[in-house]
């Protein structure tokens, strides 16, 4: 008997519009990195007041803790004010879903960025909570990895997911299962059938690889490769980054995905410019230290453009700020740098 499970339905992702003549390596670096947060970002999450469910909320908190316990550099803070939260979580019955990574920043604060449509208090539900938070960290569905080599029995997949409890349209089935990710969107060369981002599939849906004709049954936990990917993008941070002084130009020696962090403590209150230099694609983010908690106050992403990231902000004397610059790609040989003036 085929086991009927509700499945996560992922909203469409925003894709950058890149010139077709752009080198493939540069496109790949931008597309893979665009959804990832600058490491050290404090992700604030709140539960939507109209659908609050305290028993389910505790499962979600535990799932956030599991990701954090890997030693990643992101922090998760629960807040009550929806306007303060990047991640807004609902419990509307139906389907479970989450926007991917920084795509959530484009969602109005009155709307959820993540929803849980079924009970989370069993093993499958707890795996769903880990899975949706994985999306929020910027991770796509693993079964859509083109390196998996999965050949589907497509009519069987459409029939299975078109029935209860999902009742998906053919478009939903294609978008969430059958569509292969563009190779530019894939971070590694291996398929991880144990990934928490992998769906469970019963027998009769996979034609090959042959060993998965009897189904794909991930354990619903964060796998070793999941942890490696999370720690690649979000490694543990130094407790105190180095100080960057005004009018100092700091050379950057970063590989794709790596990041430069520095703190600023200006001597006077005035308008400042903070910028990157060089032939690179980078995202530049500035945080203000508010009683020991970092709050983002400005950001610029120059990826895919023939310019450099630039922030123009007023900084206050004696306040502590943290500047983070993440490299997508160095698209022309030469030095890159960051400067404040």
CSV table of N, CA, C and O in Angstrom, one decimal, residues 109-213:
chain,number,residue,atom,x,y,z
A,109,UNK,N,5.7,42.6,5.4
A,109,UNK,CA,5.8,42.1,6.7
A,109,UNK,C,4.5,41.6,7.3
A,109,UNK,O,4.5,40.8,8.3
A,110,UNK,N,3.3,41.9,6.7
A,110,UNK,CA,2.1,41.4,7.1
A,110,UNK,C,1.8,39.9,6.7
A,110,UNK,O,0.9,39.3,7.1
A,111,UNK,N,2.7,39.4,5.8
A,111,UNK,CA,2.5,38.1,5.2
A,111,UNK,C,3.5,37.1,5.7
A,111,UNK,O,4.7,37.5,6.0
A,112,UNK,N,3.2,35.8,5.8
A,112,UNK,CA,4.2,34.8,6.3
A,112,UNK,C,5.2,34.5,5.2
A,112,UNK,O,4.9,34.7,4.0
A,113,UNK,N,6.4,34.1,5.6
A,113,UNK,CA,7.4,33.7,4.7
A,113,UNK,C,7.6,32.1,4.8
A,113,UNK,O,8.3,31.6,4.0
A,114,UNK,N,6.8,31.5,5.7
A,114,UNK,CA,6.9,30.1,6.0
A,114,UNK,C,5.6,29.7,6.5
A,114,UNK,O,4.9,30.4,7.3
A,115,UNK,N,5.1,28.5,6.2
A,115,UNK,CA,3.8,28.0,6.7
A,115,UNK,C,3.9,26.5,7.0
A,115,UNK,O,4.6,25.8,6.2
A,116,UNK,N,3.3,26.1,8.0
A,116,UNK,CA,3.2,24.6,8.3
A,116,UNK,C,1.7,24.3,8.3
A,116,UNK,O,0.9,24.8,9.0
A,117,UNK,N,1.4,23.3,7.4
A,117,UNK,CA,0.0,23.0,7.2
A,117,UNK,C,-0.5,21.7,7.8
A,117,UNK,O,-1.6,21.3,7.6
A,118,UNK,N,0.4,21.0,8.6
A,118,UNK,CA,0.0,19.8,9.3
A,118,UNK,C,0.7,19.7,10.6
A,118,UNK,O,1.6,20.5,10.9
A,119,UNK,N,0.3,18.7,11.4
A,119,UNK,CA,0.8,18.5,12.8
A,119,UNK,C,2.3,18.2,12.7
A,119,UNK,O,2.7,17.3,12.0
A,120,UNK,N,3.1,18.9,13.5
A,120,UNK,CA,4.5,18.8,13.5
A,120,UNK,C,5.0,17.9,14.6
A,120,UNK,O,6.2,17.6,14.7
A,121,UNK,N,4.1,17.3,15.4
A,121,UNK,CA,4.5,16.7,16.6
A,121,UNK,C,4.8,15.2,16.5
A,121,UNK,O,4.9,14.4,17.4
A,122,UNK,N,5.1,14.7,15.2
A,122,UNK,CA,5.6,13.3,15.0
A,122,UNK,C,6.9,13.4,14.3
A,122,UNK,O,7.4,14.5,13.9
A,123,UNK,N,7.5,12.3,14.0
A,123,UNK,CA,8.8,12.4,13.3
A,123,UNK,C,8.8,13.1,11.9
A,123,UNK,O,9.7,13.8,11.6
A,124,UNK,N,7.7,12.8,11.2
A,124,UNK,CA,7.5,13.4,9.9
A,124,UNK,C,7.4,14.9,10.0
A,124,UNK,O,8.0,15.7,9.3
A,125,UNK,N,6.6,15.3,11.0
A,125,UNK,CA,6.4,16.8,11.2
A,125,UNK,C,7.6,17.5,11.6
A,125,UNK,O,7.9,18.6,11.2
A,126,UNK,N,8.4,16.8,12.5
A,126,UNK,CA,9.7,17.4,12.9
A,126,UNK,C,10.7,17.6,11.7
A,126,UNK,O,11.4,18.5,11.6
A,127,UNK,N,10.7,16.6,10.9
A,127,UNK,CA,11.5,16.6,9.7
A,127,UNK,C,11.0,17.8,8.8
A,127,UNK,O,11.8,18.5,8.1
A,128,UNK,N,9.7,18.0,8.7
A,128,UNK,CA,9.1,19.1,7.9
A,128,UNK,C,9.7,20.5,8.5
A,128,UNK,O,10.0,21.4,7.7
A,129,UNK,N,9.7,20.6,9.8
A,129,UNK,CA,10.2,21.9,10.4
A,129,UNK,C,11.7,22.1,10.0
A,129,UNK,O,12.1,23.2,9.7
A,130,UNK,N,12.5,21.0,10.1
A,130,UNK,CA,13.9,21.2,9.7
A,130,UNK,C,14.0,21.5,8.2
A,130,UNK,O,14.9,22.3,7.9
A,131,UNK,N,13.2,20.9,7.4
A,131,UNK,CA,13.2,21.1,6.0
A,131,UNK,C,12.9,22.6,5.6
A,131,UNK,O,13.6,23.2,4.8
A,132,UNK,N,11.8,23.1,6.2
A,132,UNK,CA,11.4,24.5,5.9
A,132,UNK,C,12.5,25.5,6.3
A,132,UNK,O,12.7,26.5,5.7
A,133,UNK,N,13.1,25.2,7.5
A,133,UNK,CA,14.1,26.1,7.9
A,133,UNK,C,15.3,26.0,7.0
A,133,UNK,O,16.0,27.0,6.7
A,134,UNK,N,15.6,24.8,6.5
A,134,UNK,CA,16.6,24.7,5.5
A,134,UNK,C,16.4,25.6,4.3
A,134,UNK,O,17.3,26.2,3.7
A,135,UNK,N,15.1,25.6,3.8
A,135,UNK,CA,14.8,26.6,2.7
A,135,UNK,C,15.1,28.0,3.1
A,135,UNK,O,15.7,28.8,2.3
A,136,UNK,N,14.8,28.4,4.3
A,136,UNK,CA,15.0,29.8,4.8
A,136,UNK,C,16.5,30.1,4.8
A,136,UNK,O,17.0,31.2,4.6
A,137,UNK,N,17.4,29.0,5.0
A,137,UNK,CA,18.8,29.2,5.0
A,137,UNK,C,19.4,29.3,3.6
A,137,UNK,O,20.5,29.5,3.4
A,138,UNK,N,18.5,29.0,2.6
A,138,UNK,CA,18.9,29.1,1.2
A,138,UNK,C,19.1,27.8,0.5
A,138,UNK,O,19.7,27.8,-0.6
A,139,UNK,N,18.6,26.7,1.1
A,139,UNK,CA,18.8,25.4,0.5
A,139,UNK,C,17.6,24.9,-0.4
A,139,UNK,O,16.5,25.0,0.1
A,140,UNK,N,17.9,24.5,-1.6
A,140,UNK,CA,16.8,24.0,-2.5
A,140,UNK,C,16.4,22.6,-2.2
A,140,UNK,O,17.0,21.9,-1.4
A,141,UNK,N,15.4,22.0,-2.9
A,141,UNK,CA,15.1,20.6,-2.8
A,141,UNK,C,16.2,19.7,-3.4
A,141,UNK,O,16.7,20.0,-4.5
A,142,UNK,N,16.5,18.7,-2.6
A,142,UNK,CA,17.6,17.8,-3.0
A,142,UNK,C,17.2,16.9,-4.2
A,142,UNK,O,18.0,16.6,-5.0
A,143,UNK,N,15.9,16.5,-4.2
A,143,UNK,CA,15.5,15.5,-5.3
A,143,UNK,C,15.5,16.2,-6.6
A,143,UNK,O,15.3,15.5,-7.7
A,144,UNK,N,15.6,17.5,-6.7
A,144,UNK,CA,15.6,18.2,-8.0
A,144,UNK,C,17.1,18.5,-8.4
A,144,UNK,O,17.3,19.2,-9.4
A,145,UNK,N,18.0,18.0,-7.7
A,145,UNK,CA,19.4,18.1,-8.0
A,145,UNK,C,19.7,17.3,-9.3
A,145,UNK,O,19.4,16.1,-9.4
A,146,UNK,N,20.1,18.0,-10.4
A,146,UNK,CA,20.3,17.3,-11.7
A,146,UNK,C,21.4,16.2,-11.6
A,146,UNK,O,21.4,15.3,-12.5
A,147,UNK,N,22.2,16.2,-10.6
A,147,UNK,CA,23.2,15.2,-10.4
A,147,UNK,C,22.7,13.9,-9.8
A,147,UNK,O,23.4,12.9,-9.7
A,148,UNK,N,21.4,13.9,-9.4
A,148,UNK,CA,20.8,12.8,-8.8
A,148,UNK,C,20.6,11.6,-9.8
A,148,UNK,O,20.7,10.5,-9.5
A,149,UNK,N,20.4,12.0,-11.0
A,149,UNK,CA,20.2,11.0,-12.1
A,149,UNK,C,18.9,10.3,-12.0
A,149,UNK,O,18.7,9.2,-12.5
A,150,UNK,N,17.9,10.9,-11.3
A,150,UNK,CA,16.6,10.3,-11.1
A,150,UNK,C,15.8,10.3,-12.4
A,150,UNK,O,15.7,11.4,-13.0
A,151,UNK,N,15.3,9.2,-12.8
A,151,UNK,CA,14.4,9.1,-13.9
A,151,UNK,C,13.0,8.7,-13.3
A,151,UNK,O,12.9,7.7,-12.7
A,152,UNK,N,12.1,9.6,-13.5
A,152,UNK,CA,10.8,9.4,-12.8
A,152,UNK,C,9.8,8.7,-13.8
A,152,UNK,O,9.9,8.8,-15.0
A,153,UNK,N,8.9,7.9,-13.2
A,153,UNK,CA,7.7,7.5,-13.9
A,153,UNK,C,6.7,8.6,-13.8
A,153,UNK,O,5.9,8.7,-12.9
A,154,UNK,N,6.8,9.5,-14.8
A,154,UNK,CA,6.1,10.8,-14.7
A,154,UNK,C,4.6,10.6,-14.5
A,154,UNK,O,4.0,11.3,-13.7
A,155,UNK,N,3.9,9.8,-15.3
A,155,UNK,CA,2.5,9.6,-15.1
A,155,UNK,C,2.2,9.2,-13.7
A,155,UNK,O,1.2,9.7,-13.1
A,156,UNK,N,3.0,8.3,-13.1
A,156,UNK,CA,2.7,7.8,-11.8
A,156,UNK,C,2.9,9.0,-10.7
A,156,UNK,O,2.2,9.1,-9.8
A,157,UNK,N,3.9,9.8,-11.0
A,157,UNK,CA,4.2,11.0,-10.1
A,157,UNK,C,3.0,11.9,-10.1
A,157,UNK,O,2.5,12.4,-9.1
A,158,UNK,N,2.6,12.3,-11.3
A,158,UNK,CA,1.4,13.2,-11.5
A,158,UNK,C,0.2,12.6,-10.8
A,158,UNK,O,-0.6,13.3,-10.1
A,159,UNK,N,-0.1,11.3,-10.9
A,159,UNK,CA,-1.2,10.7,-10.3
A,159,UNK,C,-1.1,10.7,-8.8
A,159,UNK,O,-2.1,11.0,-8.1
A,160,UNK,N,0.1,10.3,-8.3
A,160,UNK,CA,0.3,10.2,-6.9
A,160,UNK,C,0.1,11.6,-6.2
A,160,UNK,O,-0.6,11.7,-5.2
A,161,UNK,N,0.7,12.6,-6.7
A,161,UNK,CA,0.7,13.9,-6.0
A,161,UNK,C,-0.6,14.7,-6.4
A,161,UNK,O,-0.9,15.7,-5.7
A,162,UNK,N,-1.3,14.2,-7.4
A,162,UNK,CA,-2.5,14.9,-7.8
A,162,UNK,C,-3.7,14.4,-6.9
A,162,UNK,O,-4.8,15.0,-6.9
A,163,UNK,N,-3.4,13.3,-6.2
A,163,UNK,CA,-4.5,12.7,-5.3
A,163,UNK,C,-4.3,13.2,-3.8
A,163,UNK,O,-3.4,14.0,-3.6
A,164,UNK,N,-5.0,12.6,-2.9
A,164,UNK,CA,-4.9,13.0,-1.5
A,164,UNK,C,-3.6,12.6,-0.9
A,164,UNK,O,-3.0,11.6,-1.3
A,165,UNK,N,-3.0,13.4,0.1
A,165,UNK,CA,-3.6,14.6,0.6
A,165,UNK,C,-3.1,15.9,0.0
A,165,UNK,O,-3.5,17.0,0.4
A,166,UNK,N,-2.4,15.8,-1.2
A,166,UNK,CA,-1.8,17.0,-1.7
A,166,UNK,C,-2.7,17.7,-2.7
A,166,UNK,O,-2.8,18.9,-2.7
A,167,UNK,N,-3.3,16.9,-3.7
A,167,UNK,CA,-4.2,17.4,-4.7
A,167,UNK,C,-3.5,18.5,-5.5
A,167,UNK,O,-4.0,19.6,-5.8
A,168,UNK,N,-2.2,18.2,-5.8
A,168,UNK,CA,-1.4,19.2,-6.6
A,168,UNK,C,-1.8,19.3,-8.0
A,168,UNK,O,-2.2,18.2,-8.7
A,169,UNK,N,-1.8,20.4,-8.6
A,169,UNK,CA,-2.0,20.6,-10.1
A,169,UNK,C,-0.7,20.1,-10.8
A,169,UNK,O,0.3,19.9,-10.2
A,170,UNK,N,-0.9,19.8,-12.1
A,170,UNK,CA,0.3,19.3,-12.8
A,170,UNK,C,1.5,20.3,-12.7
A,170,UNK,O,2.6,19.9,-12.7
A,171,UNK,N,1.1,21.6,-12.7
A,171,UNK,CA,2.2,22.6,-12.6
A,171,UNK,C,2.9,22.6,-11.3
A,171,UNK,O,4.1,22.7,-11.2
A,172,UNK,N,2.2,22.3,-10.2
A,172,UNK,CA,2.8,22.2,-8.9
A,172,UNK,C,3.7,20.9,-8.8
A,172,UNK,O,4.8,21.0,-8.3
A,173,UNK,N,3.3,19.8,-9.4
A,173,UNK,CA,4.1,18.6,-9.5
A,173,UNK,C,5.4,18.8,-10.2
A,173,UNK,O,6.5,18.5,-9.7
A,174,UNK,N,5.3,19.5,-11.3
A,174,UNK,CA,6.5,19.8,-12.1
A,174,UNK,C,7.4,20.7,-11.4
A,174,UNK,O,8.6,20.4,-11.3
A,175,UNK,N,6.9,21.8,-10.8
A,175,UNK,CA,7.7,22.8,-10.1
A,175,UNK,C,8.4,22.2,-8.9
A,175,UNK,O,9.6,22.5,-8.7
A,176,UNK,N,7.7,21.3,-8.1
A,176,UNK,CA,8.3,20.9,-6.9
A,176,UNK,C,9.0,19.5,-6.9
A,176,UNK,O,9.8,19.2,-6.0
A,177,UNK,N,8.8,18.8,-8.0
A,177,UNK,CA,9.4,17.4,-8.1
A,177,UNK,C,10.1,17.2,-9.4
A,177,UNK,O,11.3,16.9,-9.4
A,178,UNK,N,9.4,17.3,-10.5
A,178,UNK,CA,10.0,16.8,-11.8
A,178,UNK,C,11.0,17.8,-12.4
A,178,UNK,O,11.9,17.3,-13.1
A,179,UNK,N,10.8,19.0,-12.1
A,179,UNK,CA,11.7,20.0,-12.7
A,179,UNK,C,13.1,19.8,-12.1
A,179,UNK,O,13.3,19.8,-10.9
A,180,UNK,N,14.1,19.7,-13.0
A,180,UNK,CA,15.5,19.7,-12.5
A,180,UNK,C,16.0,21.1,-12.3
A,180,UNK,O,15.8,22.0,-13.1
A,181,UNK,N,16.8,21.3,-11.2
A,181,UNK,CA,17.4,22.5,-11.1
A,181,UNK,C,18.4,22.8,-12.2
A,181,UNK,O,19.1,21.8,-12.7
A,182,UNK,N,18.6,24.0,-12.6
A,182,UNK,CA,19.6,24.4,-13.5
A,182,UNK,C,21.0,24.0,-12.8
A,182,UNK,O,21.2,24.3,-11.6
A,183,UNK,N,21.9,23.5,-13.6
A,183,UNK,CA,23.2,23.2,-12.9
A,183,UNK,C,23.9,24.3,-12.2
A,183,UNK,O,24.6,24.2,-11.3
A,184,UNK,N,23.5,25.6,-12.7
A,184,UNK,CA,24.1,26.8,-12.1
A,184,UNK,C,23.6,27.0,-10.7
A,184,UNK,O,24.2,27.7,-9.9
A,185,UNK,N,22.4,26.3,-10.3
A,185,UNK,CA,21.8,26.5,-9.0
A,185,UNK,C,22.4,25.5,-8.0
A,185,UNK,O,22.0,25.6,-6.8
A,186,UNK,N,23.1,24.5,-8.5
A,186,UNK,CA,23.5,23.4,-7.6
A,186,UNK,C,24.9,23.7,-7.0
A,186,UNK,O,25.8,24.1,-7.7
A,187,UNK,N,25.0,23.4,-5.7
A,187,UNK,CA,26.2,23.8,-4.9
A,187,UNK,C,27.3,22.7,-5.0
A,187,UNK,O,28.4,23.0,-4.7
A,188,UNK,N,26.9,21.5,-5.2
A,188,UNK,CA,27.9,20.4,-5.2
A,188,UNK,C,27.7,19.5,-6.4
A,188,UNK,O,26.9,19.7,-7.3
A,189,UNK,N,28.5,18.4,-6.4
A,189,UNK,CA,28.3,17.5,-7.5
A,189,UNK,C,27.6,16.2,-7.1
A,189,UNK,O,27.4,15.3,-7.9
A,190,UNK,N,27.3,16.1,-5.8
A,190,UNK,CA,26.7,14.8,-5.3
A,190,UNK,C,25.3,15.0,-4.9
A,190,UNK,O,24.8,16.1,-4.5
A,191,UNK,N,24.5,13.9,-5.1
A,191,UNK,CA,23.1,13.9,-4.6
A,191,UNK,C,23.2,13.2,-3.3
A,191,UNK,O,23.9,12.2,-3.1
A,192,UNK,N,22.4,13.8,-2.4
A,192,UNK,CA,22.4,13.3,-1.0
A,192,UNK,C,21.0,12.8,-0.7
A,192,UNK,O,20.1,13.5,-0.3
A,193,UNK,N,20.7,11.5,-0.9
A,193,UNK,CA,19.4,10.9,-0.6
A,193,UNK,C,19.0,11.0,0.8
A,193,UNK,O,17.8,10.8,1.2
A,194,UNK,N,19.9,11.2,1.7
A,194,UNK,CA,19.6,11.3,3.2
A,194,UNK,C,19.4,12.8,3.6
A,194,UNK,O,19.1,13.0,4.8
A,195,UNK,N,19.4,13.7,2.7
A,195,UNK,CA,19.3,15.1,3.0
A,195,UNK,C,17.9,15.4,3.6
A,195,UNK,O,16.9,14.8,3.2
A,196,UNK,N,17.9,16.4,4.6
A,196,UNK,CA,16.6,16.8,5.1
A,196,UNK,C,15.8,17.6,4.0
A,196,UNK,O,14.6,17.8,4.2
A,197,UNK,N,16.5,18.0,2.9
A,197,UNK,CA,15.9,18.7,1.8
A,197,UNK,C,15.3,17.7,0.8
A,197,UNK,O,14.8,18.1,-0.2
A,198,UNK,N,15.5,16.4,1.0
A,198,UNK,CA,15.0,15.4,0.1
A,198,UNK,C,13.6,14.9,0.5
A,198,UNK,O,13.3,14.7,1.7
A,199,UNK,N,12.6,14.8,-0.4
A,199,UNK,CA,11.3,14.3,-0.1
A,199,UNK,C,11.4,12.8,0.1
A,199,UNK,O,12.3,12.1,-0.4
A,200,UNK,N,10.4,12.3,0.8
A,200,UNK,CA,10.2,10.8,0.9
A,200,UNK,C,9.3,10.4,-0.3
A,200,UNK,O,8.3,11.1,-0.5
A,201,UNK,N,9.7,9.4,-1.0
A,201,UNK,CA,8.9,8.9,-2.1
A,201,UNK,C,8.6,7.4,-2.0
A,201,UNK,O,9.6,6.6,-1.7
A,202,UNK,N,7.4,6.9,-2.1
A,202,UNK,CA,7.1,5.5,-2.0
A,202,UNK,C,7.5,4.7,-3.2
A,202,UNK,O,7.9,5.3,-4.2
A,203,UNK,N,7.4,3.4,-3.2
A,203,UNK,CA,7.7,2.6,-4.4
A,203,UNK,C,6.8,3.0,-5.6
A,203,UNK,O,5.7,3.4,-5.4
A,204,UNK,N,7.3,2.8,-6.8
A,204,UNK,CA,6.5,2.9,-8.0
A,204,UNK,C,6.7,4.3,-8.7
A,204,UNK,O,6.0,4.5,-9.7
A,205,UNK,N,7.5,5.2,-8.1
A,205,UNK,CA,7.6,6.5,-8.8
A,205,UNK,C,9.0,6.7,-9.5
A,205,UNK,O,9.1,7.5,-10.4
A,206,UNK,N,10.0,6.0,-9.0
A,206,UNK,CA,11.3,6.1,-9.6
A,206,UNK,C,11.6,5.0,-10.5
A,206,UNK,O,11.5,3.8,-10.1
A,207,UNK,N,12.1,5.2,-11.7
A,207,UNK,CA,12.5,4.2,-12.6
A,207,UNK,C,14.0,3.9,-12.5
A,207,UNK,O,14.4,2.7,-12.5
A,208,UNK,N,14.8,4.9,-12.2
A,208,UNK,CA,16.2,4.7,-11.9
A,208,UNK,C,16.7,5.9,-11.2
A,208,UNK,O,16.1,7.0,-11.2
A,209,UNK,N,17.8,5.7,-10.4
A,209,UNK,CA,18.6,4.5,-10.2
A,209,UNK,C,17.8,3.4,-9.6
A,209,UNK,O,16.9,3.5,-8.9
A,210,UNK,N,18.2,2.2,-10.0
A,210,UNK,CA,17.5,1.0,-9.7
A,210,UNK,C,17.3,0.8,-8.3
A,210,UNK,O,16.2,0.3,-7.8
A,211,UNK,N,18.3,1.1,-7.4
A,211,UNK,CA,18.2,0.9,-6.0
A,211,UNK,C,17.1,1.7,-5.3
A,211,UNK,O,16.7,1.5,-4.2
A,212,UNK,N,16.6,2.7,-6.1
A,212,UNK,CA,15.5,3.6,-5.5
A,212,UNK,C,14.1,3.3,-6.1
A,212,UNK,O,13.2,4.1,-5.8
A,213,UNK,N,14.0,2.2,-6.8
A,213,UNK,CA,12.7,1.9,-7.4
A,213,UNK,C,11.7,1.5,-6.2
A,213,UNK,O,10.5,1.7,-6.4
